[in-house]
CSV table of C-alpha atoms in Angstrom, one decimal:
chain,number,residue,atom,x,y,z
Q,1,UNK,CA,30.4,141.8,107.1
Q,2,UNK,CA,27.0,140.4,108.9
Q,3,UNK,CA,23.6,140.1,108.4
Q,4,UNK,CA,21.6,142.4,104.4
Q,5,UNK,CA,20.0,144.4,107.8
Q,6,UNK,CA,23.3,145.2,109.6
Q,7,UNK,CA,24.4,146.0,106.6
Q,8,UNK,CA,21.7,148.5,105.9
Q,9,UNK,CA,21.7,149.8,109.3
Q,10,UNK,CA,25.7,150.8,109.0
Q,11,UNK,CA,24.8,152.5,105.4
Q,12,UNK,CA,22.3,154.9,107.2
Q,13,UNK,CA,24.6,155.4,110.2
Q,14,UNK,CA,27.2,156.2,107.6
Q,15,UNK,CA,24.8,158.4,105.3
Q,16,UNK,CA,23.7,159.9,108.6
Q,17,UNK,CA,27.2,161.2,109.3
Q,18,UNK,CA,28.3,161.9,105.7
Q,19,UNK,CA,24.9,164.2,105.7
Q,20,UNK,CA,26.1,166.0,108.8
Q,21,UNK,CA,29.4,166.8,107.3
Q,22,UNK,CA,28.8,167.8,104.1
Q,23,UNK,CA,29.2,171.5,103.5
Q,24,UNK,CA,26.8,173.7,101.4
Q,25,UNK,CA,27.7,174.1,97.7
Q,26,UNK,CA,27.2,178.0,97.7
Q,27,UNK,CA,30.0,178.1,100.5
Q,28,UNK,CA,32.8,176.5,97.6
Q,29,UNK,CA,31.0,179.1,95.3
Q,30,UNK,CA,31.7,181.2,97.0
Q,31,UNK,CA,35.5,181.1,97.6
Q,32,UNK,CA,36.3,179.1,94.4
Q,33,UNK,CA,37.2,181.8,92.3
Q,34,UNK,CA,39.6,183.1,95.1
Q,35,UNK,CA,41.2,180.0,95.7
Q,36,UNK,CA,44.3,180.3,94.3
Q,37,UNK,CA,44.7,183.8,95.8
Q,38,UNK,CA,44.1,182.5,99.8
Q,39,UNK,CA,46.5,179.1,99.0
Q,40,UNK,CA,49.1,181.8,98.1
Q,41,UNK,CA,48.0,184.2,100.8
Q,42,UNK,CA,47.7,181.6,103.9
Q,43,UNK,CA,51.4,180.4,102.6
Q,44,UNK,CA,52.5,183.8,104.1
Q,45,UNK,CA,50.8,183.8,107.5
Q,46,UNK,CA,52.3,183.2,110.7
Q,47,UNK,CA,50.8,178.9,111.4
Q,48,UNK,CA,48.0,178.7,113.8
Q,49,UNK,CA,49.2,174.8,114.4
Q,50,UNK,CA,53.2,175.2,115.2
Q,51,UNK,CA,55.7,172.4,114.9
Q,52,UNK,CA,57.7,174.2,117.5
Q,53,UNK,CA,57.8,177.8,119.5
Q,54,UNK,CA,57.5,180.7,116.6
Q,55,UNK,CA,61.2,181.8,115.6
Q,56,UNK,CA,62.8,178.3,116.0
Q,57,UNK,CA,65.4,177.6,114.4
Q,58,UNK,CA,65.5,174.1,112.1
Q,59,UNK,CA,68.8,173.1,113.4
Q,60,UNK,CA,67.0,173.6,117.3
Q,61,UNK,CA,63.6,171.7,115.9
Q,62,UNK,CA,66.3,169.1,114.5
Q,63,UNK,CA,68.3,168.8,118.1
Q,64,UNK,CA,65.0,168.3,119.8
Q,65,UNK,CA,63.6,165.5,117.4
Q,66,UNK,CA,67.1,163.8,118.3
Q,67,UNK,CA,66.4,164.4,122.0
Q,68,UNK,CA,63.3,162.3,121.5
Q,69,UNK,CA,64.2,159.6,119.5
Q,70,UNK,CA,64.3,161.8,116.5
Q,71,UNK,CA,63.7,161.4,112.5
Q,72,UNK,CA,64.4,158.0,111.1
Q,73,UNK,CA,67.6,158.0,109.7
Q,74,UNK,CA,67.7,159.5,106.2
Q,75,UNK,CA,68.4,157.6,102.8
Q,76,UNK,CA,70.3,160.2,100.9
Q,77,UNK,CA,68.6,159.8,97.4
Q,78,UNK,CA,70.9,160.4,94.1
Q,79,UNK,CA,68.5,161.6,92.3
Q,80,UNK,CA,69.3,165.0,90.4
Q,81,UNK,CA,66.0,166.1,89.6
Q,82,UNK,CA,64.2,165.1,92.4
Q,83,UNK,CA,61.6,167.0,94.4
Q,84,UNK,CA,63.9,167.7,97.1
Q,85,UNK,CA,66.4,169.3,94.4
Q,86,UNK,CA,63.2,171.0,92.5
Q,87,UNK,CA,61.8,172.3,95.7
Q,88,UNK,CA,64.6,173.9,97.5
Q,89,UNK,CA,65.0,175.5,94.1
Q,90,UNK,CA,61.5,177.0,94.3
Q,91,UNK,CA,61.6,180.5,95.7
Q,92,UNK,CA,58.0,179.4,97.5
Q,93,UNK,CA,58.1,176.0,98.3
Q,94,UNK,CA,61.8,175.9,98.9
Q,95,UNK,CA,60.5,178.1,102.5
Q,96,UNK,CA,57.5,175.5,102.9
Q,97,UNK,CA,59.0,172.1,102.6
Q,98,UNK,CA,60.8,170.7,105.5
Q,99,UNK,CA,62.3,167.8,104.4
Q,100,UNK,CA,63.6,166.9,108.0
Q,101,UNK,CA,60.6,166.2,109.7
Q,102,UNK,CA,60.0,162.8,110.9
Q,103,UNK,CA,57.2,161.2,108.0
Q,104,UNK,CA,56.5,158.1,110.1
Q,105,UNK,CA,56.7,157.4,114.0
Q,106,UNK,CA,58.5,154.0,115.3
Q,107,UNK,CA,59.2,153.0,118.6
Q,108,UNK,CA,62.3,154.7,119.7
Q,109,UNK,CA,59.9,158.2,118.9
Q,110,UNK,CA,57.9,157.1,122.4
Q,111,UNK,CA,60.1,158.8,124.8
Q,112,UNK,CA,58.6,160.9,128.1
Q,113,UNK,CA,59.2,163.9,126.2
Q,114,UNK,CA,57.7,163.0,123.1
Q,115,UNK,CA,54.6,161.8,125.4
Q,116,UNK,CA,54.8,165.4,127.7
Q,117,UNK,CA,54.7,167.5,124.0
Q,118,UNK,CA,52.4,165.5,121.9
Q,119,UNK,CA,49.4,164.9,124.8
Q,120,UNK,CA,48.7,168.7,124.5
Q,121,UNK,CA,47.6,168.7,120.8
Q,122,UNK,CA,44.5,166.7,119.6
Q,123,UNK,CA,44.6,163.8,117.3
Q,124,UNK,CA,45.2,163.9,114.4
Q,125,UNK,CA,48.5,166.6,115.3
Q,126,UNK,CA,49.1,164.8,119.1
Q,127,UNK,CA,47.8,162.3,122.1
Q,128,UNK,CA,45.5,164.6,123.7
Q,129,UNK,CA,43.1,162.4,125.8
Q,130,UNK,CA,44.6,158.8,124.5
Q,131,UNK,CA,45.6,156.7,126.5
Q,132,UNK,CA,49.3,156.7,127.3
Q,133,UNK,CA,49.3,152.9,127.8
Q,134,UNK,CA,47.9,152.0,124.5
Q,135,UNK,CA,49.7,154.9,122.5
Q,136,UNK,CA,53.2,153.3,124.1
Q,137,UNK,CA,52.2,149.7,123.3
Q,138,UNK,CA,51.5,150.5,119.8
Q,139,UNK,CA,54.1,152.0,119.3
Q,140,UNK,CA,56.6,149.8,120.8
Q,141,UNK,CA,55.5,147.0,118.1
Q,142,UNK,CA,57.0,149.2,115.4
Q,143,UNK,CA,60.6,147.9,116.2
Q,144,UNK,CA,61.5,146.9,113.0
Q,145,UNK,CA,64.4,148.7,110.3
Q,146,UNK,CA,60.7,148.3,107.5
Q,147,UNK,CA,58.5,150.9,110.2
Q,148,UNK,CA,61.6,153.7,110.0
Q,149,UNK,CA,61.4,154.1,106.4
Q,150,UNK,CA,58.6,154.1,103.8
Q,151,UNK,CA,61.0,152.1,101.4
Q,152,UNK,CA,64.6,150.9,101.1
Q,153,UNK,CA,66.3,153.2,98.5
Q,154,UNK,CA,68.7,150.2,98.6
Q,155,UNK,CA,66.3,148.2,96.4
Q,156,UNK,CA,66.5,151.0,93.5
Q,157,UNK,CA,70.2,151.7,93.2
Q,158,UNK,CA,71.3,154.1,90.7
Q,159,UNK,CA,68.0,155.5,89.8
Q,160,UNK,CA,65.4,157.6,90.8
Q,161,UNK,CA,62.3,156.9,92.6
Q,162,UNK,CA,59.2,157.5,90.6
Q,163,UNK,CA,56.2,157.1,92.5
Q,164,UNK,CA,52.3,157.5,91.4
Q,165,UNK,CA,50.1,158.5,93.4
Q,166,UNK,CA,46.0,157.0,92.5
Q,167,UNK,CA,42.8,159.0,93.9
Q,168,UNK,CA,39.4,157.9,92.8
Q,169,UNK,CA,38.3,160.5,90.8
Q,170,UNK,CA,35.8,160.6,87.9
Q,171,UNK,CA,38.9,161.6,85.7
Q,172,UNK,CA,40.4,158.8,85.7
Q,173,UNK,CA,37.3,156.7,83.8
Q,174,UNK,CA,38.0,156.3,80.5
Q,175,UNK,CA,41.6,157.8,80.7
Q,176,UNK,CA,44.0,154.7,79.8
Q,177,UNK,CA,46.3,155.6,82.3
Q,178,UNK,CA,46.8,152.2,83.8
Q,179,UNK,CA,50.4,151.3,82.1
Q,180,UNK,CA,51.6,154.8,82.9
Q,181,UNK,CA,50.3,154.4,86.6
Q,182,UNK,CA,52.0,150.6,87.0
Q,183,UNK,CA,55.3,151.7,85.0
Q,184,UNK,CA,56.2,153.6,88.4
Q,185,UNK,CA,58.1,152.1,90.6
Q,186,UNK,CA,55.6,152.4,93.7
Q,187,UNK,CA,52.4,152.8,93.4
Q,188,UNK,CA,50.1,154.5,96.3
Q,189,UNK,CA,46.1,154.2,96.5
Q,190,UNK,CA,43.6,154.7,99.1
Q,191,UNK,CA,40.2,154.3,100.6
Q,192,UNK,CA,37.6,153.0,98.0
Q,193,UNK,CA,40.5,151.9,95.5
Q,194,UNK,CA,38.8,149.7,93.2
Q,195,UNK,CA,40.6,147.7,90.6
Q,196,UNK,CA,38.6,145.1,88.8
Q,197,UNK,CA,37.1,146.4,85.8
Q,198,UNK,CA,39.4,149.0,85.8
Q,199,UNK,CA,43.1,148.2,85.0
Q,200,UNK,CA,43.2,150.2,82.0
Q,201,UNK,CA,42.3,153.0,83.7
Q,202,UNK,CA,44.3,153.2,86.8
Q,203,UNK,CA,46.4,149.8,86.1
Q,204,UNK,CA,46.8,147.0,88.9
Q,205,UNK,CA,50.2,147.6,90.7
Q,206,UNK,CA,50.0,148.6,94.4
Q,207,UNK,CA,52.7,149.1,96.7
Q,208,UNK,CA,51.3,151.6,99.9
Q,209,UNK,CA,47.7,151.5,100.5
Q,210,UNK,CA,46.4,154.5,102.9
Q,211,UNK,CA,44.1,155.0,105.6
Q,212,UNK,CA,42.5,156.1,108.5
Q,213,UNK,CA,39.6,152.9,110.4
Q,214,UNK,CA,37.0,155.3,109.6
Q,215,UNK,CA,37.5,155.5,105.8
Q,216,UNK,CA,38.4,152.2,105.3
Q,217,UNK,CA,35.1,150.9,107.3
Q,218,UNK,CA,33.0,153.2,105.5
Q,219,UNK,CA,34.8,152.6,102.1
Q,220,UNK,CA,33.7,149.4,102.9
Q,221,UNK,CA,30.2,149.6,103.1
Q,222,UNK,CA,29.9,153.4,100.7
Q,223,UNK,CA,31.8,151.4,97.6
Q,224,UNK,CA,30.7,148.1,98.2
Q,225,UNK,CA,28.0,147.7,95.3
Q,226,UNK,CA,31.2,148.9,92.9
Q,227,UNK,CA,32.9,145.8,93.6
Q,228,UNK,CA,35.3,147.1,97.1
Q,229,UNK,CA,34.9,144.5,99.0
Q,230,UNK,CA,38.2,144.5,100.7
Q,231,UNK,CA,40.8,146.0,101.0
Q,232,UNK,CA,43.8,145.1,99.0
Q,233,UNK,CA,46.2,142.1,100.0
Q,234,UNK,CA,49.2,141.2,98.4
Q,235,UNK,CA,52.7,139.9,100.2
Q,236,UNK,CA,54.7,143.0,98.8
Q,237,UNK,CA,51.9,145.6,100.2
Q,238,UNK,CA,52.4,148.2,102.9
Q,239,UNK,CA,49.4,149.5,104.6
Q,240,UNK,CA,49.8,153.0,106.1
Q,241,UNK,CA,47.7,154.1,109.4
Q,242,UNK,CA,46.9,157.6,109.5
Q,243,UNK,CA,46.4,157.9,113.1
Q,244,UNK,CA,43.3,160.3,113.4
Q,245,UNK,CA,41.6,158.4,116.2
Q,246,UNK,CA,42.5,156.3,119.5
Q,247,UNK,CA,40.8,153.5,117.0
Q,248,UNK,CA,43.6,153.8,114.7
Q,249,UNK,CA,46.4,153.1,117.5
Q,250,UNK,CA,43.7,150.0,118.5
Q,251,UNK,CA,43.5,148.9,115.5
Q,252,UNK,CA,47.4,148.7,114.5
Q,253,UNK,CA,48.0,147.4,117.7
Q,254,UNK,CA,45.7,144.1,116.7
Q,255,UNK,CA,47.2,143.9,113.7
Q,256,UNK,CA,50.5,143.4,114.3
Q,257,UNK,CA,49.9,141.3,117.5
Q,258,UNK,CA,46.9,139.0,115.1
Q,259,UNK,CA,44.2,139.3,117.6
Q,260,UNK,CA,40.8,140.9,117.8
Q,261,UNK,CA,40.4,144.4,118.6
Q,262,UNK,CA,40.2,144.7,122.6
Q,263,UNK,CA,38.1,147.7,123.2
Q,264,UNK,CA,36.7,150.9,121.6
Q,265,UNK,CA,34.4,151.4,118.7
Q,266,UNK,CA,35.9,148.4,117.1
Q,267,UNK,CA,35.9,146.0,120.1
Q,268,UNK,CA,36.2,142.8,118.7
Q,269,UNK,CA,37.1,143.1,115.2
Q,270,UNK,CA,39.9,141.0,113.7
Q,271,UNK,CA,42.5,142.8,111.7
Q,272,UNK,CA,43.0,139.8,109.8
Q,273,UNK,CA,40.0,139.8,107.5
Q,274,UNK,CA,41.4,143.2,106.6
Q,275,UNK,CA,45.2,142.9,106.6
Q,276,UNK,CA,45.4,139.3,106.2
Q,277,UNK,CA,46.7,136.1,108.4
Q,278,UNK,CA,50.2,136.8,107.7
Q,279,UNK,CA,50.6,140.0,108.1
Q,280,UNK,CA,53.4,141.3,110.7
Q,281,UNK,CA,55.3,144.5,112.3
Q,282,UNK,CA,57.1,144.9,108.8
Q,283,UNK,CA,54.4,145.5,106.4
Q,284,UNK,CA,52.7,148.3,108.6
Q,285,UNK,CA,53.6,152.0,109.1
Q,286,UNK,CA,52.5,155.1,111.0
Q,287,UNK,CA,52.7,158.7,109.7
Q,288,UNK,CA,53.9,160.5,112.8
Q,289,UNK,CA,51.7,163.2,114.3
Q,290,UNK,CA,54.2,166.1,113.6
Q,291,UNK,CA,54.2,165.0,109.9
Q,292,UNK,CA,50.4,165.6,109.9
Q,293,UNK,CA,50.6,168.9,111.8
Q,294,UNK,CA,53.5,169.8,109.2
Q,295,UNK,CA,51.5,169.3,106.3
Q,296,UNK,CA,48.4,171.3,107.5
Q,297,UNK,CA,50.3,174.0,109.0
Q,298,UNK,CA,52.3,174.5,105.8
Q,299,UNK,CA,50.6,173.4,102.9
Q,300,UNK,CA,46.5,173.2,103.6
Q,301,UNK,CA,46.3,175.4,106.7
Q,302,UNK,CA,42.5,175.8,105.5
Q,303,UNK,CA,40.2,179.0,107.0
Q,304,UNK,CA,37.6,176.2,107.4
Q,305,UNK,CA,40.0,176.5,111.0
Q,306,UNK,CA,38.1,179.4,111.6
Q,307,UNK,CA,34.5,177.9,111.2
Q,308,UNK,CA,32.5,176.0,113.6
Q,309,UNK,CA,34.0,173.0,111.7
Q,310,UNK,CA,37.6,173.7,112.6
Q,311,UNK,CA,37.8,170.6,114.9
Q,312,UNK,CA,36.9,168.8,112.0
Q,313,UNK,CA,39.2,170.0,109.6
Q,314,UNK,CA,42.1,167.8,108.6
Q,315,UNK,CA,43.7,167.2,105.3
Q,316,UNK,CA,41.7,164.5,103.0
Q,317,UNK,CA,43.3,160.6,103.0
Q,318,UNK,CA,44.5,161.5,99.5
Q,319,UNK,CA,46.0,164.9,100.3
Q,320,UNK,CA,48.2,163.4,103.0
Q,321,UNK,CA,49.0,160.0,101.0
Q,322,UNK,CA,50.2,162.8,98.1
Q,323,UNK,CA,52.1,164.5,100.4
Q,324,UNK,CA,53.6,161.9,102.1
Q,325,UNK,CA,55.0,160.4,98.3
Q,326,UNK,CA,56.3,164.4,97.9
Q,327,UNK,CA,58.8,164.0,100.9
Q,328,UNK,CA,59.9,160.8,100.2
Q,329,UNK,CA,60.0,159.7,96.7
Q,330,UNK,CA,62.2,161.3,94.0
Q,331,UNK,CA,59.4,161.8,91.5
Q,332,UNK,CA,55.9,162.3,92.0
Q,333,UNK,CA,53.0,161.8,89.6
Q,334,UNK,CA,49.3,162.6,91.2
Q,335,UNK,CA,46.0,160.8,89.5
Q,336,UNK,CA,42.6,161.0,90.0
Q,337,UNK,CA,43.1,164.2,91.8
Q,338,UNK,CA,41.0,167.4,91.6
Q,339,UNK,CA,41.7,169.7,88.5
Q,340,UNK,CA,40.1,172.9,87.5
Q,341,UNK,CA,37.9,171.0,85.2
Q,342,UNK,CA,36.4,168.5,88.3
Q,343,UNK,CA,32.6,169.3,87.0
Q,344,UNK,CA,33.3,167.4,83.9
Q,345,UNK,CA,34.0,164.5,85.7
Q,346,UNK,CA,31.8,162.1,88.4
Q,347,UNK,CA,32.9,162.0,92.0
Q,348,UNK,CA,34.5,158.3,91.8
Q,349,UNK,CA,35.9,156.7,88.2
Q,350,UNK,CA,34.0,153.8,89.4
Q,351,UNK,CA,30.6,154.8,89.0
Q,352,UNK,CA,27.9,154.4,86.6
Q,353,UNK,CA,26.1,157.5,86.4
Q,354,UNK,CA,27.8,160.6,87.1
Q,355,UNK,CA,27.7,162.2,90.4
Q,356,UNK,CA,28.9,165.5,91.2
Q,357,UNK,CA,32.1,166.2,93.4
Q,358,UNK,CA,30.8,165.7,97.3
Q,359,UNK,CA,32.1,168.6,99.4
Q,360,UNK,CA,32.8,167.8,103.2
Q,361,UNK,CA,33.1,170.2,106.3
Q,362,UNK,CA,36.1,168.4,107.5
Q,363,UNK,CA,38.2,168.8,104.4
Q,364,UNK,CA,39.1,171.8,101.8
Q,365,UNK,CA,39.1,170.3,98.3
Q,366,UNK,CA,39.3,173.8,96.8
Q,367,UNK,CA,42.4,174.8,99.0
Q,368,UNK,CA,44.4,171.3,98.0
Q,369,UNK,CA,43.2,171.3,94.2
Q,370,UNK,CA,45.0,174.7,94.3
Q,371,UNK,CA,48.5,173.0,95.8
Q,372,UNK,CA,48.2,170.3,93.5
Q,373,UNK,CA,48.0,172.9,90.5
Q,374,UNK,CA,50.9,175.1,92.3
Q,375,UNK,CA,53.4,172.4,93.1
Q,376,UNK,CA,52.4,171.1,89.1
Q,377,UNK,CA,53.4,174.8,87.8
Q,378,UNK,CA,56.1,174.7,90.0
Q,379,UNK,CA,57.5,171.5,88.4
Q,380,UNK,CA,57.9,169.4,91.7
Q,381,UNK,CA,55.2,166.9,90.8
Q,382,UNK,CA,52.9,165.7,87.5
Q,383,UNK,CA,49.2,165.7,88.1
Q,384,UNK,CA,47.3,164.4,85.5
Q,385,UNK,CA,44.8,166.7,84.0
Q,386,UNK,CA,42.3,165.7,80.3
C-alpha cells in the first residue's frame, strides 16, 4: 500500500473529502421525524429519473430491453413465499417492484442503441461523458453464462434461496448473529467488511462482496487500523462492480484481462492484489445502469435531488447490495442496517469506542432506514433489529 507517509497523505485526502460531504446533523433533525411520511409520499410522485418515456407501458419497456440485448434470461424460482410472491401481493410495493429489469449488464447489453440511450444520463444511471471504447471493451469481457446471472438457481434445487445481507453497523457488536448470518445460503457484504475477531457476530461465510473503486480504496485506508486490510478472496467469491465512475469500468476491465490499470485515477494499479492472480471473467459482475436508476427512481428517489448535492446523491453501497439480494433471491434477511434505535449503537461493529452514525451529502440514511422498516412491515424481507 506504499510508504507510513503515502499512507498518511491518502488518509487526509480521504478525510479531506469525507469532510466535504458530510451533511450537518440539524438537517437529519430536521426531517427525521417526517421520514416515514416523505418515503411513503415520494412513493407516489411522478420519477424525476425515468426508466423510459412517462406512460410506458412494461410490456413496451420489456420489447425494448429485447431490442438491445435485453434482461438476462430469467430463472423461474419455485419458491412460494418468496419476495417476488410477497411483493406483488403488497398493494404498495407490488406497483414499485419491477422484477423485469435487467439487475446486471453483460456483453450482448452493448448494442448502438443501448450506447445512443445510456450516453445521455450521468453515471451512475448511464455513459454520459465515458468513453464509448472503454465502456464497449469492458463490457465485451462479460461473455460468460456466470456475468448473466447473480447465481445458478440450478445449484439449489427444490428450495428456496435465502440470502443475508451484512452492513457494518454498530448493531451488530455483540449480537451473536454469526450462525444465523452463515446458515443462509449466500451471504452478501461490502466495503469495510471486517471478519477476524468477529465471527460470532456477523459469522465468516461470504458469497458476493460489493463495491464501487472509491469505497473499496478508501475502505482500505478508513478501516485499516480495524484489521481491513484487503478485501476478501476466496475461490467461491463473486465481486460485484457498482459502476459509479469511468474508474469502475477501468478497473473491471484490468481485472478480468490481469494487467495493471492503463489510465485514469488508478493508472497503474493491479487488480490482482485486490481480486487475486486467478481471478477471471466468471467471478465478476456488473449491476446495469438501469438497475441503479430503477432503484433510486422507485425506492430512494431522495429530495437531497433537489439540493445543491443532487449530483451527488446516489443510493449507499449497502442500499444497492440489499436491493440487489431483494430482486433476486427468494428470501432476504438485512444486518447491520439502520434501525430506529441507530443512536444506541456506533457507526461500525468494528470499533472500539463508540462513534455516532456519520451522515453524508451524497446519501439519504433516513430515507433507506425508512424502506428497510417498510419492506420489514410489509413482510418481504427480515432486518435485524435489538
Amino acid at each position: 500500500m506504499g510508504s507510513p507517509h503515502w499512507k498518511r497523505l491518502c488518509l487526509l485526502l480521504v478525510a479531506g473529502l469525507t469532510s466535504s460531504l458530510l451533511l450537518y446533523g440539524h438537517y437529519y433533525a430536521t426531517v427525521e421525524s417526517t421520514t416515514s411520511q416523505r418515503f411513503i409520499a415520494s412513493l407516489l410522485q411522478p420519477e424525476p429519473l425515468v426508466l423510459a418515456p412517462l406512460g410506458t407501458s412494461r410490456q413496451a419497456t420489456s420489447h425494448r430491453w429485447a431490442l438491445e440485448g435485453g434482461p438476462a434470461p430469467s430463472q423461474p424460482s419455485m419458491c412460494l413465499h418468496s419476495v417476488m410472491a410477497r411483493a406483488k401481493a403488497d398493494p404498495k410495493f407490488g406497483e414499485i417492484f419491477r422484477f423485469d429489469t435487467p439487475v446486471l449488464m453483460w456483453d450482448q447489453h452493448f448494442t448502438p442503441e443501448t450506447w445512443d440511450r445510456l450516453k445521455k444520463r450521468h453515471v451512475p444511471y448511464g455513459w454520459q461523458g465515458l468513453s464509448q471504447a472503454v465502456v464497449g471493451s469492458t463490457l465485451r469481457l462479460l461473455n460468460a453464462s456466470a456475468n448473466r446471472h447473480l447465481f445458478d438457481r440450478d445449484t439449489f434445487p427444490g428450495g428456496c434461496v435465502r440470502c443475508a445481507v451484512v452492513g457494518n453497523g454498530g448493531i451488530l457488536n455483540g449480537s451473536r448473529q454469526g450462525k444465523a448470518i452463515d446458515a443462509h445460503d449466500l451471504v452478501f457484504r461490502l466495503n469495510g467488511a471486517v471478519i477476524k475477531g468477529f465471527e460470532e457476530d456477523v459469522g465468516t461465510k461470504i458469497s458476493f462482496y460489493g463495491f464501487t473503486v472509491n469505497t473499496m480504496k478508501n475502505s482500505l485506508i478508513a478501516y485499516e487500523e480495524y484489521g481491513f486490510t484487503q478485501i476478501p478472496q476466496a475461490k467461491d467469491l463473486r465481486y460485484i462492480f457498482i459502476p459509479s465512475d469511468f474508474r469502475d469500468y477501468v478497473m473491471l476491465k484490468s481485472a478480468i484481462q490481469g494487467s495493471p490499470v492503463p489510465e485514469g485515477s488508478d493508472k497503474g494499479d493491479d487488480p490482482q492484489k485486490y481480486f487475486g492472480p486467478e481471478a477471471s471473467a466468471e467471478k465478476f459482475k456488473l449491476l446495469h445502469p438501469d438497475f441503479l436508476q430503477h432503484l433510486t427512481a422507485r425506492f430512494l428517489r431522495s429530495e437531497l435531488l433537489n439540493t445543491q448535492y443532487s449530483s451527488l446523491y446516489m443510493p449507499s453501497t449497502g442500499a444497492l447490495m440489499l436491493l440487489t439480494a431483494l430482486h433476486t433471491c427468494d428470501q432476504v434477511s438485512a444486518y447491520g442496517f439502520i434501525t430506529a434505535n441507530y443512536e444506541q449503537f456506533s457507526d461500525h461493529y468494528y470499533e472500539v469506542e463508540k462513534k455516532p452514525l456519520v451522515f453524508y451529502a451524497n446519501h439519504d440514511m433516513m430515507l433507506e432506514a425508512a424502506l428497510w422498516r417498510s419492506l420489514h412491515r410489509a413482510g418481504i424481507m427480515t432486518l435485524y433489529q435489538r
